[in-house]
mmCIF file of C-alpha atoms in Angstrom:
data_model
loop_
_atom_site.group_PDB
_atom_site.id
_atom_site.type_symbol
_atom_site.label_atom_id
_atom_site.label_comp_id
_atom_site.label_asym_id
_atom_site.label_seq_id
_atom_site.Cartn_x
_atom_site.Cartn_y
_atom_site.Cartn_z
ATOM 1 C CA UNK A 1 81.060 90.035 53.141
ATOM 2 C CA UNK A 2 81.408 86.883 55.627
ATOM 3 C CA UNK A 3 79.513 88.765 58.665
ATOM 4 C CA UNK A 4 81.149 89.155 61.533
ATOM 5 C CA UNK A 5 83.914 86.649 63.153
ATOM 6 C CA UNK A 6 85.399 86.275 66.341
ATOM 7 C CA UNK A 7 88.376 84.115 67.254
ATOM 8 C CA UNK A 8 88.774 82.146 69.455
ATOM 9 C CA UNK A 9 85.140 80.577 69.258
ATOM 10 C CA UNK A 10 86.642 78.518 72.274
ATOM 11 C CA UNK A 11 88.945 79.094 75.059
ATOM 12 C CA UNK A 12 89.775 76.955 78.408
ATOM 13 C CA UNK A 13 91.637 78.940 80.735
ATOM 14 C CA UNK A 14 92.829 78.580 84.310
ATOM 15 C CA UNK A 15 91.929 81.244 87.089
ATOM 16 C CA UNK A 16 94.429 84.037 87.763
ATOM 17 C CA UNK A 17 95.201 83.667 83.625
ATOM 18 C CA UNK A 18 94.744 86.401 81.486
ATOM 19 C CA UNK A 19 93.002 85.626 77.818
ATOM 20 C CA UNK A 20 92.491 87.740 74.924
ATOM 21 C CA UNK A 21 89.527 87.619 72.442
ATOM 22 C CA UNK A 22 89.261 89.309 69.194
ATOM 23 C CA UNK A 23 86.006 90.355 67.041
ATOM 24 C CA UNK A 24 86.046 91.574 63.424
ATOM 25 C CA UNK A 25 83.006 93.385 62.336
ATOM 26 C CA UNK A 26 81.271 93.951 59.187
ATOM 27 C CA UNK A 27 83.459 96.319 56.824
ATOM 28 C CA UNK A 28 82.574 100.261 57.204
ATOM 29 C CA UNK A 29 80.478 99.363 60.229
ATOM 30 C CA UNK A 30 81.335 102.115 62.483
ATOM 31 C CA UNK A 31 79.378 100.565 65.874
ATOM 32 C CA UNK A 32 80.859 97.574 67.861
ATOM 33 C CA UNK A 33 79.588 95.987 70.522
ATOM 34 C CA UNK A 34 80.684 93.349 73.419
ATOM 35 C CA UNK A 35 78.069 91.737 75.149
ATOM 36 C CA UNK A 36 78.371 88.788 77.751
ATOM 37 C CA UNK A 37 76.035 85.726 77.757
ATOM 38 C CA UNK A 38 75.591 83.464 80.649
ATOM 39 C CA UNK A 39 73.965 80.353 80.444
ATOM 40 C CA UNK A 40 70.551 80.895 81.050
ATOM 41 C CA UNK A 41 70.599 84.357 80.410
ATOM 42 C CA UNK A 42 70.145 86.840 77.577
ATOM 43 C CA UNK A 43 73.458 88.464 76.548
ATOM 44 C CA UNK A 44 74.401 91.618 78.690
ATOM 45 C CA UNK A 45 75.840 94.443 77.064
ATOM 46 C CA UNK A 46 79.939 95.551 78.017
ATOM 47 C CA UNK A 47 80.841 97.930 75.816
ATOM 48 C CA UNK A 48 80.475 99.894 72.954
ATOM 49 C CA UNK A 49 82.697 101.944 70.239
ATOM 50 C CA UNK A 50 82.470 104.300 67.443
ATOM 51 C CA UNK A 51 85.353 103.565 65.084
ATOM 52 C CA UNK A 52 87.915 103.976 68.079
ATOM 53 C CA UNK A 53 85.846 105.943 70.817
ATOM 54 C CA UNK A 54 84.600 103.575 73.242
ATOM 55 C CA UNK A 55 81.413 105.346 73.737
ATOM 56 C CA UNK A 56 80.248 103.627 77.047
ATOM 57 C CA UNK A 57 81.015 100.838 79.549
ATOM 58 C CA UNK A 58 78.256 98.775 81.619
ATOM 59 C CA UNK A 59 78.821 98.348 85.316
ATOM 60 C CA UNK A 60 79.528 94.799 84.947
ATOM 61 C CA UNK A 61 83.154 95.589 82.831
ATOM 62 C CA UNK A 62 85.162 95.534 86.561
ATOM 63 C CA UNK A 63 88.798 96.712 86.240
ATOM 64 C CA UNK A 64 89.895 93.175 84.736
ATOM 65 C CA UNK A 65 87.959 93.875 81.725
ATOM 66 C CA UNK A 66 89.847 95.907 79.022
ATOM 67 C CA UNK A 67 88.458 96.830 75.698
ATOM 68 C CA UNK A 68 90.355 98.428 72.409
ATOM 69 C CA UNK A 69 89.043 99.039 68.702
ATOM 70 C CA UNK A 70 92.802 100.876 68.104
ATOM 71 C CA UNK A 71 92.349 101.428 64.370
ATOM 72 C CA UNK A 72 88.334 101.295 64.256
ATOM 73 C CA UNK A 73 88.138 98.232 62.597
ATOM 74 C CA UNK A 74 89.096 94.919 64.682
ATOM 75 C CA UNK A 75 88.262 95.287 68.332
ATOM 76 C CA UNK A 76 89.765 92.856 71.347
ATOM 77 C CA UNK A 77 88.772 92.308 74.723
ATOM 78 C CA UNK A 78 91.148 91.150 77.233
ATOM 79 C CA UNK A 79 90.007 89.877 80.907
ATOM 80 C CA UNK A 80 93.193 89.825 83.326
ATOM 81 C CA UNK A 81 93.123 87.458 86.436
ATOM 82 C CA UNK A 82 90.201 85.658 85.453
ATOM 83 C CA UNK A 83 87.967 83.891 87.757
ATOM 84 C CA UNK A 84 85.180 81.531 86.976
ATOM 85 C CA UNK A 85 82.542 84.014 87.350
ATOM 86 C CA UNK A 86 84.194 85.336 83.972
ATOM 87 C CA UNK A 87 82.811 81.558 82.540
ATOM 88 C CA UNK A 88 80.124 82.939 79.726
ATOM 89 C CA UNK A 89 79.805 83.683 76.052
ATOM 90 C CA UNK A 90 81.394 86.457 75.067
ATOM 91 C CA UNK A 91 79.509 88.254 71.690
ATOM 92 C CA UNK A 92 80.612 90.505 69.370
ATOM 93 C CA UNK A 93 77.888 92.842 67.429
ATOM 94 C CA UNK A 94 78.514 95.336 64.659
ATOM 95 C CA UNK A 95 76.167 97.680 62.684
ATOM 96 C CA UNK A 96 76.664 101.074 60.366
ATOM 97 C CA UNK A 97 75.342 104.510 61.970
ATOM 98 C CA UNK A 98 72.920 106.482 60.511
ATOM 99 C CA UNK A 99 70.907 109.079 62.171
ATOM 100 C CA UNK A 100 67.320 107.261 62.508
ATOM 101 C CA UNK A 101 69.346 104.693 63.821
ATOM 102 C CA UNK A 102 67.005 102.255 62.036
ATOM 103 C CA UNK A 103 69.462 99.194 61.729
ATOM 104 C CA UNK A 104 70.366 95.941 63.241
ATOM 105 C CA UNK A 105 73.175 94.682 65.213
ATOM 106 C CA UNK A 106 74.662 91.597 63.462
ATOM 107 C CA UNK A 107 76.186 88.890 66.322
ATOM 108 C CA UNK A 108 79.287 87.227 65.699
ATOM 109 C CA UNK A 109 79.222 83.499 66.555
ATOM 110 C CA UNK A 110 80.535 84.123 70.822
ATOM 111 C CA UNK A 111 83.614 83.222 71.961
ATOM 112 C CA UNK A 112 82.768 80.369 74.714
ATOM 113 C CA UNK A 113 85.563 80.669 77.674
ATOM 114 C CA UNK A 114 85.720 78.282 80.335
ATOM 115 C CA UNK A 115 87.640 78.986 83.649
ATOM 116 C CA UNK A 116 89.239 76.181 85.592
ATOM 117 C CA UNK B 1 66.927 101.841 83.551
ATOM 118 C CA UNK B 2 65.244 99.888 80.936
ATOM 119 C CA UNK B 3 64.490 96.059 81.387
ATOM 120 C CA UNK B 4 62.896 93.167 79.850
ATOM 121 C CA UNK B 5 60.705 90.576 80.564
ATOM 122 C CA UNK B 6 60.119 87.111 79.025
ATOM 123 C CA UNK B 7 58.294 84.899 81.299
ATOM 124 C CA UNK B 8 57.800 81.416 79.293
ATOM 125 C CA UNK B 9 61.459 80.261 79.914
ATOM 126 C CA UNK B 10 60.493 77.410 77.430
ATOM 127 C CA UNK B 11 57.406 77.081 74.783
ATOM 128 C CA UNK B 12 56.416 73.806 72.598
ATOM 129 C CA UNK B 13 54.828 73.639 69.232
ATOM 130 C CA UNK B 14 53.504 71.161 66.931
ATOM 131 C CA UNK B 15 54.938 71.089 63.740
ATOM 132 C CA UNK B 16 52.700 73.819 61.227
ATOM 133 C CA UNK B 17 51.134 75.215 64.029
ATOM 134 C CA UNK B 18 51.498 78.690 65.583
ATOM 135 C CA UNK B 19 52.754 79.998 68.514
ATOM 136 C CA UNK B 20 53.075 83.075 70.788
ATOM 137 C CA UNK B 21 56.003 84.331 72.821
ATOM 138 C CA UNK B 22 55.365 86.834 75.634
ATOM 139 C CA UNK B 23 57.833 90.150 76.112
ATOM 140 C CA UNK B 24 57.123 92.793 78.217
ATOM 141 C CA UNK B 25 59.305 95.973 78.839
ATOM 142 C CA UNK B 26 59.668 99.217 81.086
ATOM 143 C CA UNK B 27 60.840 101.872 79.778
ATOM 144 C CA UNK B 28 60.164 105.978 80.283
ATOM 145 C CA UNK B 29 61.509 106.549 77.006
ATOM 146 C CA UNK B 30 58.534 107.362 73.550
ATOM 147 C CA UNK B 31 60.786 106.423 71.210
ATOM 148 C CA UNK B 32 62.069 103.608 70.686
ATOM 149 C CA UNK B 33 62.611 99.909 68.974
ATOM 150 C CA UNK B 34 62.338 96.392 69.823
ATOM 151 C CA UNK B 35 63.526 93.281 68.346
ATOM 152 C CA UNK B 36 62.666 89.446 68.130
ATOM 153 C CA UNK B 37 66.359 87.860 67.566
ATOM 154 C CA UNK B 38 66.423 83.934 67.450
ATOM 155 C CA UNK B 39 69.748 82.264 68.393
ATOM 156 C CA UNK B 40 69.379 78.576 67.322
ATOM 157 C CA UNK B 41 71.524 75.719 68.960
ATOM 158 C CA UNK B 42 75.046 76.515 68.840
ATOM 159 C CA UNK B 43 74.998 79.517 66.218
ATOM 160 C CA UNK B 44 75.112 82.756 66.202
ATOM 161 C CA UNK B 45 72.269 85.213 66.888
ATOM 162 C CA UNK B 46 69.936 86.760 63.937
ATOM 163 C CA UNK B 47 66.953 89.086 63.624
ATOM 164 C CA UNK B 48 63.698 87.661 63.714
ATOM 165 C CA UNK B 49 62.136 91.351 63.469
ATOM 166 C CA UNK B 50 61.576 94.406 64.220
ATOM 167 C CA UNK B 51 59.369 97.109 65.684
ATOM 168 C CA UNK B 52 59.583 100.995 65.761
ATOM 169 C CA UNK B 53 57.641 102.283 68.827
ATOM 170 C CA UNK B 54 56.469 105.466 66.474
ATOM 171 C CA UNK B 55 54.569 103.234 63.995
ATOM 172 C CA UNK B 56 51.153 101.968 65.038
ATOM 173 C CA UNK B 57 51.408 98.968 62.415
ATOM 174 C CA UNK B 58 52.449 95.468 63.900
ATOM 175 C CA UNK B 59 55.087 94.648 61.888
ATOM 176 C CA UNK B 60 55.351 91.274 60.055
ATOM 177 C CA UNK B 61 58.000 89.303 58.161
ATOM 178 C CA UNK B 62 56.626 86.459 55.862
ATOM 179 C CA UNK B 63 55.596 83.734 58.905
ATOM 180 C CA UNK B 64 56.925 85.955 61.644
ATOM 181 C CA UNK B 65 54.155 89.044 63.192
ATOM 182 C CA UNK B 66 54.469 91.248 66.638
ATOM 183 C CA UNK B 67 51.723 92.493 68.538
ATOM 184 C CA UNK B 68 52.917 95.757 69.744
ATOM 185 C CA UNK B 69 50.876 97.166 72.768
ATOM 186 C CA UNK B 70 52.717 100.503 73.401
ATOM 187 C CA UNK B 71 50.445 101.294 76.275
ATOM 188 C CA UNK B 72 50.725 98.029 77.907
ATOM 189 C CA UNK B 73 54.541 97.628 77.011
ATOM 190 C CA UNK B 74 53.951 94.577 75.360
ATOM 191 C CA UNK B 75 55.592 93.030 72.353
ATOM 192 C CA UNK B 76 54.703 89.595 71.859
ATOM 193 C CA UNK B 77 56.075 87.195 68.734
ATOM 194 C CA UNK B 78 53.705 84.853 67.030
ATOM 195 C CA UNK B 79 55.102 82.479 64.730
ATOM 196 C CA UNK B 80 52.823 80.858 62.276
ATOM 197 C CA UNK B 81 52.967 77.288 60.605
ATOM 198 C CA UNK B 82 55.950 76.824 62.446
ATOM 199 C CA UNK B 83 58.810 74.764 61.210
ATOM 200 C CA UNK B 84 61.321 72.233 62.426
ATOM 201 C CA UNK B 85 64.135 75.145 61.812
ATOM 202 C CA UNK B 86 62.189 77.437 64.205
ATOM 203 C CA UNK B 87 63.343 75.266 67.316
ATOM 204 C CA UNK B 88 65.776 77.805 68.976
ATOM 205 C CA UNK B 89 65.893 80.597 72.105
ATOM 206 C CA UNK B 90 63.948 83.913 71.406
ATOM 207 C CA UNK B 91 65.010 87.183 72.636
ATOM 208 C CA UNK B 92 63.191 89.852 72.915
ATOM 209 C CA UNK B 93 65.369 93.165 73.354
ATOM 210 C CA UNK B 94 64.731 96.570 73.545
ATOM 211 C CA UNK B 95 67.322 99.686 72.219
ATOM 212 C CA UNK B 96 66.512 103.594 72.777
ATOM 213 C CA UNK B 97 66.826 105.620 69.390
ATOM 214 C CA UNK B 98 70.332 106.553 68.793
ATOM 215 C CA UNK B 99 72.213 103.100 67.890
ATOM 216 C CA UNK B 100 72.830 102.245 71.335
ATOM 217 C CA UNK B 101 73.047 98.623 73.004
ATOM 218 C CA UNK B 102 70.483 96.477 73.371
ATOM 219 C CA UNK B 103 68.985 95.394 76.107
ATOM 220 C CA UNK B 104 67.491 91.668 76.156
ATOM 221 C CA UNK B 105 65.434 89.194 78.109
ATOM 222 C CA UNK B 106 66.281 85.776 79.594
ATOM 223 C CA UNK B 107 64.612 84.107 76.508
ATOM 224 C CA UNK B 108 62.306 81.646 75.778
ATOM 225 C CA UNK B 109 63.532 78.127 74.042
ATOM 226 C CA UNK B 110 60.896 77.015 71.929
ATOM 227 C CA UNK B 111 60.901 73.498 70.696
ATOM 228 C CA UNK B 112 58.806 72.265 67.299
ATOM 229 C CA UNK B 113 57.497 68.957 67.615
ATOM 230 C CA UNK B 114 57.360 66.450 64.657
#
């Protein structure tokens, strides 16, 4: 098991673009989370799935922001029209389900963008 | 909603000594569980530890101890005979029972001196 990866881990963009980013989590780990990190900051959670539900989305995921986990394994996250608030780490998490809900969320290593 | 607070943006250390981060939290929830992760320069985030709000034992993990205060929402990190490799940010984060996302504080970097 290599953890979980996210590609790009860099992308320089210029505003009004639209980027793409992709996270894949830990096999059979039903829970994936998208979290934004300024710099600064702690991260700030997105959005959530369960296999292909996405279970909830935070205020801060305006109308740009779209999330998909189509197949419940590999989930992307595309932000249309970007502007250079948008500028952050973007992190990926992943972690089984159980019912105690007694385990961690593993981090992918962030996909840095940068808008021009 | 549920937020937390780390107010030591940045903490030093000597080399083999020990330290203590500060986290405090508000939340109207009794269950619940809280986490240490470290995120060292330019890699990915990992759990220091964790605590479960039901159990009245601090947990520890080898070098790594919480003091959980459930009454004063406090969860503070103390990191004994610390080590160059400790240098990074701490989180503390909080996460209500039921898998759901975490929440986090600003951080604090800590930096190990030689």
């Amino acid at each position: 098991d290599t953890g979980v990866s996210q590609d790009p881990r860099h992308k320089i963009t210029k505003r009004g673009q639209n980027v793409t980013f992709r996270c894949d989590p830990i096999s059979e780990h039903n829970r994936l989370y998208w979290y934004r990190q300024t710099l600064g900051q702690g991260p700030e959670f997105l959005t959530y799935f369960q296999n292909e539900a996405q279970l909830e989305k935070s205020r801060l995921l305006s109308d740009r922001f779209s999330a998909e986990r189509p197949k419940g394994s590999f989930s992307t996250l595309e932000i249309q029209r970007t502007e250079q608030g948008d500028s952050a780490m973007y992190l990926c998490a992943s972690s089984p389900l159980d019912g105690r809900s007694t385990y961690e969320q593993y981090f992918g290593p962030g996909t840095r963008l940068t808008v021009t | 909603a549920q937020t937390v607070t780390q107010s030591q943006p940045e903490m030093s250390v000597q080399e083999a000594e020990t330290v203590t981060l500060s986290c405090t939290y508000d939340t109207s929830e009794s269950d619940y569980y809280l986490f240490w992760y470290k995120q060292p320069p330019s890699r990915q985030m990992i759990l220091v530890i964790r605590q479960e709000a039901y159990k009245q034992q601090n947990a520890t993990e080898n070098r790594f101890s919480v003091n959980f205060q459930k009454a004063a929402k406090s969860f503070s990190l103390k990191i004994s005979d610390s080590q160059l490799g400790d240098a990074a940010m701490y989180f503390c984060a909080y996460r209500r029972v039921g898998n759901t996302p975490l929440v986090f504080g600003k951080g604090t970097r800590l930096s190990v001196i030689a």
